[in-house]
Amino acid sequence: MLAFIIRRLLQALLVMAVMSGLVFVGLYVVGDPVSMMASPEATELERDAIRANFGLDKPLLEQYAIFMSHAVRFDFGKSFLTGQSAMGLILERMPATLELAVVAMTLAGLVGVPLGIWAGLRPDALSTRGIMTGSVLGFSLPNFWVGLMLIMVFAVYLGWVPASGRGKTVMLGPLDLSVLTLDGWSRLILPACTIAMAKAALIIRVTRAATREALPMDYIKFARAKGLAWSRILRVHLLKNILIPIVTVFGLEFGQVVAFAVVTETIFAWPGMGKLLLDSIITLDRPVVVAYLILIVFFLVMLNLVTDILYSVLDPRVRLQAAKA
């Protein structure tokens, strides 16, 4: 297992190096950041001074080499627009995005797993048809439309909750959290539900398929033949054996929410990393974009590693295969 973890970490370093080079070159080709930093009335001498100040007058390979030499010391440079540390800006926004992702995936799991098991146990029931129809709608409706409809109904027409912002927050150690205040929850619930609808639809379908696959297995038949209570069969025998595909979906979708919540964060003006990334791409703020993507790649690799380790906890056969590997 230790060799497996070390191998994954080395793969992460390689992926981050390749990705940073591709993004660096891509942003270099797209446009000139000086056009965003200098005023329209700036002279060419002033523009050249800005380029020299940020090292943009050097050849591309030299710029990238300088960037990587600082990156290995966890220094990703300063934002072209604000002058603040690029990684500092991202870490400042990270708690908001993680908070949104955790709440959204928790809601999706609380809804998706029970409904998926129900649909798997009663495939011909009318309620199952309704559940599966709802899951299809959850897949089909785009996030931006769902978010706008939720704002229109619950914020504009009913006036129950605010439509944007994060609300009051409370410091819990190094994290600035809004889930600890009522005002924070009132602003968090709509964007979380927007994301949770699509994720719950996927979890329903995966859980239903896993349940249908597990029901004919011998261990379920033997448990029923022994006269065990159906609730115990579901909790101990069925749920335990369908957790691996559910954990896989949770890991992948949680990472996707953290990395690509930009649409939802933009609609609800949620001050997370996704909105920062979008603003940085528009303004060609190269240090922030590259630092964000490097951080996200590392986060996704670590998330996949944690998911693989959970496999070994849930299924001893996975642990045996890892030991052999």
Tab-separated table of C-alpha atoms in Angstrom:
chain	number	residue	atom	x	y	z
A	1	MET	CA	0.000	0.000	0.000
A	2	LEU	CA	2.857	2.399	0.779
A	3	ALA	CA	4.357	1.758	-2.661
A	4	PHE	CA	0.929	2.375	-4.176
A	5	ILE	CA	0.621	5.752	-2.419
A	6	ILE	CA	4.141	6.821	-3.433
A	7	ARG	CA	3.423	5.848	-7.036
A	8	ARG	CA	0.248	7.942	-7.005
A	9	LEU	CA	2.100	10.960	-5.612
A	10	LEU	CA	4.753	10.713	-8.321
A	11	GLN	CA	2.024	10.491	-10.953
A	12	ALA	CA	0.443	13.619	-9.458
A	13	LEU	CA	3.715	15.535	-9.765
A	14	LEU	CA	4.072	14.503	-13.416
A	15	VAL	CA	0.474	15.439	-14.238
A	16	MET	CA	0.819	18.827	-12.531
A	17	ALA	CA	4.042	19.593	-14.432
A	18	VAL	CA	2.510	18.709	-17.817
A	19	MET	CA	-0.721	20.543	-17.069
A	20	SER	CA	1.052	23.686	-15.879
A	21	GLY	CA	3.082	23.795	-19.104
A	22	LEU	CA	-0.016	23.407	-21.295
A	23	VAL	CA	-1.922	26.100	-19.403
A	24	PHE	CA	1.062	28.439	-19.366
A	25	VAL	CA	1.486	28.155	-23.136
A	26	GLY	CA	-2.261	28.410	-23.730
A	27	LEU	CA	-2.569	31.651	-21.787
A	28	TYR	CA	0.506	33.023	-23.553
A	29	VAL	CA	-1.086	32.369	-26.951
A	30	VAL	CA	-4.562	33.680	-26.053
A	31	GLY	CA	-3.631	37.293	-25.343
A	32	ASP	CA	-1.398	39.858	-23.713
A	33	PRO	CA	-2.079	40.422	-19.978
A	34	VAL	CA	-0.600	43.911	-20.282
A	35	SER	CA	-3.671	44.982	-22.248
A	36	MET	CA	-5.726	44.209	-19.134
A	37	MET	CA	-3.362	45.896	-16.694
A	38	ALA	CA	-2.520	49.078	-18.604
A	39	SER	CA	-4.981	51.879	-19.196
A	40	PRO	CA	-6.116	52.517	-22.780
A	41	GLU	CA	-4.188	55.813	-22.755
A	42	ALA	CA	-0.881	54.172	-21.719
A	43	THR	CA	2.073	54.748	-24.010
A	44	GLU	CA	4.194	51.947	-25.437
A	45	LEU	CA	6.988	52.853	-22.997
A	46	GLU	CA	4.591	52.422	-20.072
A	47	ARG	CA	3.418	49.068	-21.457
A	48	ASP	CA	7.023	47.922	-21.827
A	49	ALA	CA	7.691	48.938	-18.219
A	50	ILE	CA	4.750	46.814	-17.065
A	51	ARG	CA	6.040	43.849	-19.091
A	52	ALA	CA	9.491	44.213	-17.576
A	53	ASN	CA	8.066	44.538	-14.054
A	54	PHE	CA	6.189	41.223	-14.354
A	55	GLY	CA	8.865	39.468	-16.396
A	56	LEU	CA	6.636	39.278	-19.473
A	57	ASP	CA	9.372	40.645	-21.717
A	58	LYS	CA	11.373	37.404	-21.409
A	59	PRO	CA	11.036	34.447	-23.825
A	60	LEU	CA	8.220	32.001	-23.010
A	61	LEU	CA	10.511	29.144	-21.981
A	62	GLU	CA	12.432	31.415	-19.632
A	63	GLN	CA	9.174	32.668	-18.114
A	64	TYR	CA	8.020	29.091	-17.565
A	65	ALA	CA	11.366	28.061	-16.076
A	66	ILE	CA	11.214	30.971	-13.640
A	67	PHE	CA	7.644	30.062	-12.739
A	68	MET	CA	8.507	26.393	-12.077
A	69	SER	CA	11.593	27.313	-10.039
A	70	HIS	CA	9.322	29.291	-7.726
A	71	ALA	CA	6.513	26.705	-7.848
A	72	VAL	CA	8.703	23.975	-6.338
A	73	ARG	CA	8.961	26.294	-3.314
A	74	PHE	CA	5.143	26.672	-3.329
A	75	ASP	CA	5.453	30.231	-4.590
A	76	PHE	CA	3.149	30.655	-7.589
A	77	GLY	CA	3.733	34.349	-8.045
A	78	LYS	CA	1.453	37.305	-7.544
A	79	SER	CA	-1.775	38.222	-9.279
A	80	PHE	CA	-1.243	40.607	-12.169
A	81	LEU	CA	-4.301	42.624	-11.145
A	82	THR	CA	-4.291	42.733	-7.332
A	83	GLY	CA	-0.617	42.142	-6.563
A	84	GLN	CA	-1.591	39.555	-3.925
A	85	SER	CA	-0.186	36.044	-3.728
A	86	ALA	CA	-1.932	33.871	-6.335
A	87	MET	CA	-2.139	30.863	-4.020
A	88	GLY	CA	-3.235	33.115	-1.164
A	89	LEU	CA	-6.193	34.350	-3.229
A	90	ILE	CA	-7.205	30.769	-4.020
A	91	LEU	CA	-6.868	29.510	-0.447
A	92	GLU	CA	-8.924	32.494	0.710
A	93	ARG	CA	-11.790	31.349	-1.545
A	94	MET	CA	-11.373	27.598	-0.945
A	95	PRO	CA	-13.516	27.282	2.249
A	96	ALA	CA	-16.556	28.685	0.421
A	97	THR	CA	-16.241	26.178	-2.433
A	98	LEU	CA	-15.537	23.216	-0.133
A	99	GLU	CA	-18.482	24.178	2.046
A	100	LEU	CA	-20.801	24.333	-0.962
A	101	ALA	CA	-19.518	20.998	-2.287
A	102	VAL	CA	-19.851	19.185	1.064
A	103	VAL	CA	-23.417	20.402	1.650
A	104	ALA	CA	-24.480	19.671	-1.945
A	105	MET	CA	-23.044	16.138	-1.953
A	106	THR	CA	-24.503	15.431	1.503
A	107	LEU	CA	-27.958	16.423	0.274
A	108	ALA	CA	-27.459	14.350	-2.871
A	109	GLY	CA	-26.451	11.303	-0.825
A	110	LEU	CA	-29.299	11.632	1.671
A	111	VAL	CA	-31.775	11.733	-1.210
A	112	GLY	CA	-30.078	9.550	-3.814
A	113	VAL	CA	-29.034	6.466	-1.811
A	114	PRO	CA	-32.422	5.698	-0.162
A	115	LEU	CA	-34.355	6.393	-3.376
A	116	GLY	CA	-31.913	4.283	-5.387
A	117	ILE	CA	-32.270	1.341	-2.995
A	118	TRP	CA	-36.062	1.689	-3.054
A	119	ALA	CA	-36.067	1.734	-6.852
A	120	GLY	CA	-33.815	-1.320	-6.918
A	121	LEU	CA	-35.975	-3.298	-4.501
A	122	ARG	CA	-39.256	-2.468	-6.282
A	123	PRO	CA	-38.396	-2.126	-9.982
A	124	ASP	CA	-42.009	-2.400	-11.188
A	125	ALA	CA	-43.648	-0.094	-8.651
A	126	LEU	CA	-45.289	3.145	-9.715
A	127	SER	CA	-43.122	5.037	-7.215
A	128	THR	CA	-40.003	3.655	-8.917
A	129	ARG	CA	-41.171	5.011	-12.259
A	130	GLY	CA	-41.578	8.415	-10.658
A	131	ILE	CA	-38.114	8.218	-9.074
A	132	MET	CA	-36.447	7.237	-12.342
A	133	THR	CA	-38.333	9.943	-14.265
A	134	GLY	CA	-37.114	12.469	-11.717
A	135	SER	CA	-33.545	11.222	-12.129
A	136	VAL	CA	-33.783	11.700	-15.894
A	137	LEU	CA	-34.950	15.281	-15.337
A	138	GLY	CA	-32.079	15.826	-12.931
A	139	PHE	CA	-29.644	14.761	-15.653
A	140	SER	CA	-31.336	16.736	-18.408
A	141	LEU	CA	-31.884	20.150	-16.837
A	142	PRO	CA	-28.781	22.370	-17.024
A	143	ASN	CA	-27.466	23.811	-13.766
A	144	PHE	CA	-27.795	27.431	-14.821
A	145	TRP	CA	-31.513	26.956	-15.627
A	146	VAL	CA	-32.198	25.135	-12.357
A	147	GLY	CA	-30.395	27.859	-10.430
A	148	LEU	CA	-32.327	30.635	-12.144
A	149	MET	CA	-35.653	28.861	-11.498
A	150	LEU	CA	-34.827	28.394	-7.824
A	151	ILE	CA	-33.937	32.074	-7.537
A	152	MET	CA	-37.139	33.101	-9.298
A	153	VAL	CA	-39.398	30.916	-7.135
A	154	PHE	CA	-37.841	31.003	-3.665
A	155	ALA	CA	-36.028	34.370	-3.713
A	156	VAL	CA	-38.161	36.561	-6.000
A	157	TYR	CA	-41.749	35.258	-5.801
A	158	LEU	CA	-41.812	33.747	-2.298
A	159	GLY	CA	-39.029	35.847	-0.779
A	160	TRP	CA	-38.003	33.048	1.582
A	161	VAL	CA	-34.228	33.257	1.077
A	162	PRO	CA	-31.717	35.720	-0.426
A	163	ALA	CA	-30.673	35.166	-4.025
A	164	SER	CA	-26.937	35.766	-3.781
A	165	GLY	CA	-23.918	36.180	-1.547
A	166	ARG	CA	-22.587	34.026	1.269
A	167	GLY	CA	-23.955	35.689	4.395
A	168	LYS	CA	-22.490	35.744	7.872
A	169	THR	CA	-19.600	33.400	8.587
A	170	VAL	CA	-17.929	32.031	11.709
A	171	MET	CA	-14.263	31.132	12.034
A	172	LEU	CA	-13.682	27.492	12.962
A	173	GLY	CA	-9.918	27.168	13.235
A	174	PRO	CA	-8.462	28.253	9.874
A	175	LEU	CA	-11.820	27.854	8.084
A	176	ASP	CA	-14.366	30.609	7.567
A	177	LEU	CA	-17.744	28.785	7.496
A	178	SER	CA	-21.281	29.979	6.842
A	179	VAL	CA	-23.020	26.707	7.811
A	180	LEU	CA	-22.725	27.746	11.444
A	181	THR	CA	-25.090	30.722	11.029
A	182	LEU	CA	-28.748	30.937	10.052
A	183	ASP	CA	-28.007	33.726	7.568
A	184	GLY	CA	-25.315	31.556	6.007
A	185	TRP	CA	-27.715	28.630	5.583
A	186	SER	CA	-30.341	30.884	4.000
A	187	ARG	CA	-27.841	31.836	1.280
A	188	LEU	CA	-26.248	28.394	0.960
A	189	ILE	CA	-29.363	26.279	0.470
A	190	LEU	CA	-30.240	27.402	-3.088
A	191	PRO	CA	-26.803	26.883	-4.700
A	192	ALA	CA	-26.396	23.601	-2.782
A	193	CYS	CA	-29.777	22.341	-4.033
A	194	THR	CA	-28.895	23.396	-7.576
A	195	ILE	CA	-25.837	21.136	-7.550
A	196	ALA	CA	-27.476	18.389	-5.465
A	197	MET	CA	-30.299	17.818	-7.964
A	198	ALA	CA	-27.979	16.637	-10.729
A	199	LYS	CA	-25.733	14.656	-8.375
A	200	ALA	CA	-28.689	12.944	-6.670
A	201	ALA	CA	-29.962	11.834	-10.084
A	202	LEU	CA	-26.654	10.104	-10.791
A	203	ILE	CA	-26.471	8.525	-7.329
A	204	ILE	CA	-30.028	7.192	-7.707
A	205	ARG	CA	-29.191	5.416	-10.946
A	206	VAL	CA	-25.893	3.987	-9.671
A	207	THR	CA	-27.462	2.802	-6.398
A	208	ARG	CA	-30.416	1.245	-8.191
A	209	ALA	CA	-28.136	-0.641	-10.590
A	210	ALA	CA	-25.927	-1.869	-7.720
A	211	THR	CA	-28.979	-2.977	-5.739
A	212	ARG	CA	-30.444	-4.897	-8.676
A	213	GLU	CA	-27.087	-6.596	-9.197
A	214	ALA	CA	-26.703	-7.550	-5.510
A	215	LEU	CA	-30.205	-8.910	-4.862
A	216	PRO	CA	-29.746	-12.242	-6.774
A	217	MET	CA	-26.438	-12.954	-5.003
A	218	ASP	CA	-26.143	-16.021	-2.785
A	219	TYR	CA	-25.346	-14.083	0.392
A	220	ILE	CA	-28.690	-12.243	0.115
A	221	LYS	CA	-30.552	-15.529	-0.496
A	222	PHE	CA	-28.847	-17.213	2.460
A	223	ALA	CA	-29.599	-14.265	4.735
A	224	ARG	CA	-33.258	-14.406	3.789
A	225	ALA	CA	-33.301	-18.213	4.204
A	226	LYS	CA	-31.896	-17.814	7.730
A	227	GLY	CA	-34.902	-15.667	8.581
A	228	LEU	CA	-33.002	-12.435	9.216
A	229	ALA	CA	-35.057	-9.279	9.431
A	230	TRP	CA	-35.286	-7.488	6.090
A	231	SER	CA	-33.990	-4.279	7.689
A	232	ARG	CA	-30.851	-6.124	8.852
A	233	ILE	CA	-30.353	-7.674	5.407
A	234	LEU	CA	-30.528	-4.218	3.835
A	235	ARG	CA	-28.240	-2.576	6.390
A	236	VAL	CA	-25.597	-5.257	6.848
A	237	HIS	CA	-25.573	-7.375	3.713
A	238	LEU	CA	-26.942	-5.239	0.883
A	239	LEU	CA	-25.688	-1.744	1.716
A	240	LYS	CA	-22.205	-2.922	2.648
A	241	ASN	CA	-21.774	-4.665	-0.703
A	242	ILE	CA	-23.052	-1.826	-2.868
A	243	LEU	CA	-20.929	0.846	-1.181
A	244	ILE	CA	-17.966	0.585	-3.584
A	245	PRO	CA	-19.789	1.974	-6.659
A	246	ILE	CA	-21.497	4.565	-4.451
A	247	VAL	CA	-18.165	5.659	-2.943
A	248	THR	CA	-16.699	5.836	-6.456
A	249	VAL	CA	-19.472	8.159	-7.615
A	250	PHE	CA	-19.198	10.278	-4.480
A	251	GLY	CA	-15.461	10.705	-4.903
A	252	LEU	CA	-15.627	11.611	-8.585
A	253	GLU	CA	-18.619	13.935	-8.255
A	254	PHE	CA	-17.276	15.678	-5.156
A	255	GLY	CA	-14.065	16.432	-7.015
A	256	GLN	CA	-16.034	17.666	-10.010
A	257	VAL	CA	-18.110	20.001	-7.841
A	258	VAL	CA	-14.997	21.490	-6.215
A	259	ALA	CA	-13.227	21.921	-9.546
A	260	PHE	CA	-16.123	23.000	-11.767
A	261	ALA	CA	-18.680	24.822	-9.602
A	262	VAL	CA	-18.021	27.978	-11.612
A	263	VAL	CA	-21.511	28.170	-13.194
A	264	THR	CA	-23.372	27.801	-9.897
A	265	GLU	CA	-21.011	30.154	-8.078
A	266	THR	CA	-21.439	32.772	-10.805
A	267	ILE	CA	-25.253	32.564	-10.808
A	268	PHE	CA	-25.507	32.931	-7.027
A	269	ALA	CA	-22.504	35.292	-6.674
A	270	TRP	CA	-20.972	32.703	-4.346
A	271	PRO	CA	-17.430	33.855	-3.489
A	272	GLY	CA	-15.687	30.564	-4.229
A	273	MET	CA	-12.726	29.401	-6.278
A	274	GLY	CA	-14.779	28.834	-9.436
A	275	LYS	CA	-15.823	32.465	-9.691
A	276	LEU	CA	-12.218	33.530	-9.043
A	277	LEU	CA	-11.057	31.251	-11.861
A	278	LEU	CA	-13.581	32.687	-14.305
A	279	ASP	CA	-12.595	36.275	-13.454
A	280	SER	CA	-8.900	35.379	-13.779
A	281	ILE	CA	-9.384	33.757	-17.198
A	282	ILE	CA	-11.272	36.806	-18.472
A	283	THR	CA	-8.500	39.146	-17.276
A	284	LEU	CA	-5.669	36.769	-18.343
A	285	ASP	CA	-4.376	36.670	-14.773
A	286	ARG	CA	-1.899	33.883	-15.559
A	287	PRO	CA	-0.456	33.210	-12.063
A	288	VAL	CA	-3.917	32.716	-10.521
A	289	VAL	CA	-5.137	30.419	-13.323
A	290	VAL	CA	-2.044	28.205	-13.282
A	291	ALA	CA	-1.932	28.052	-9.467
A	292	TYR	CA	-5.627	27.147	-9.360
A	293	LEU	CA	-5.285	24.317	-11.859
A	294	ILE	CA	-2.191	22.902	-10.154
A	295	LEU	CA	-4.021	22.927	-6.819
A	296	ILE	CA	-7.123	21.288	-8.330
A	297	VAL	CA	-5.108	18.545	-10.041
A	298	PHE	CA	-3.364	17.766	-6.758
A	299	PHE	CA	-6.695	17.787	-4.933
A	300	LEU	CA	-8.293	15.395	-7.451
A	301	VAL	CA	-5.348	12.998	-7.301
A	302	MET	CA	-5.494	12.984	-3.499
A	303	LEU	CA	-9.257	12.481	-3.597
A	304	ASN	CA	-8.865	9.470	-5.887
A	305	LEU	CA	-6.171	8.130	-3.571
A	306	VAL	CA	-8.489	8.437	-0.558
A	307	THR	CA	-11.238	6.704	-2.550
A	308	ASP	CA	-8.925	3.813	-3.387
A	309	ILE	CA	-7.933	3.474	0.279
A	310	LEU	CA	-11.624	3.399	1.231
A	311	TYR	CA	-12.044	0.493	-1.181
A	312	SER	CA	-9.565	-1.519	0.869
A	313	VAL	CA	-11.545	-0.718	4.026
A	314	LEU	CA	-14.896	-1.686	2.493
A	315	ASP	CA	-13.717	-4.787	0.624
A	316	PRO	CA	-10.841	-6.984	1.926
A	317	ARG	CA	-10.339	-8.366	-1.589
A	318	VAL	CA	-9.261	-4.929	-2.774
A	319	ARG	CA	-6.766	-4.730	0.075
A	320	LEU	CA	-5.352	-8.154	-0.884
A	321	GLN	CA	-4.954	-7.085	-4.519
A	322	ALA	CA	-3.207	-3.869	-3.432
A	323	ALA	CA	-0.789	-5.882	-1.324
A	324	LYS	CA	0.000	-8.149	-4.260
A	325	ALA	CA	0.522	-5.139	-6.518
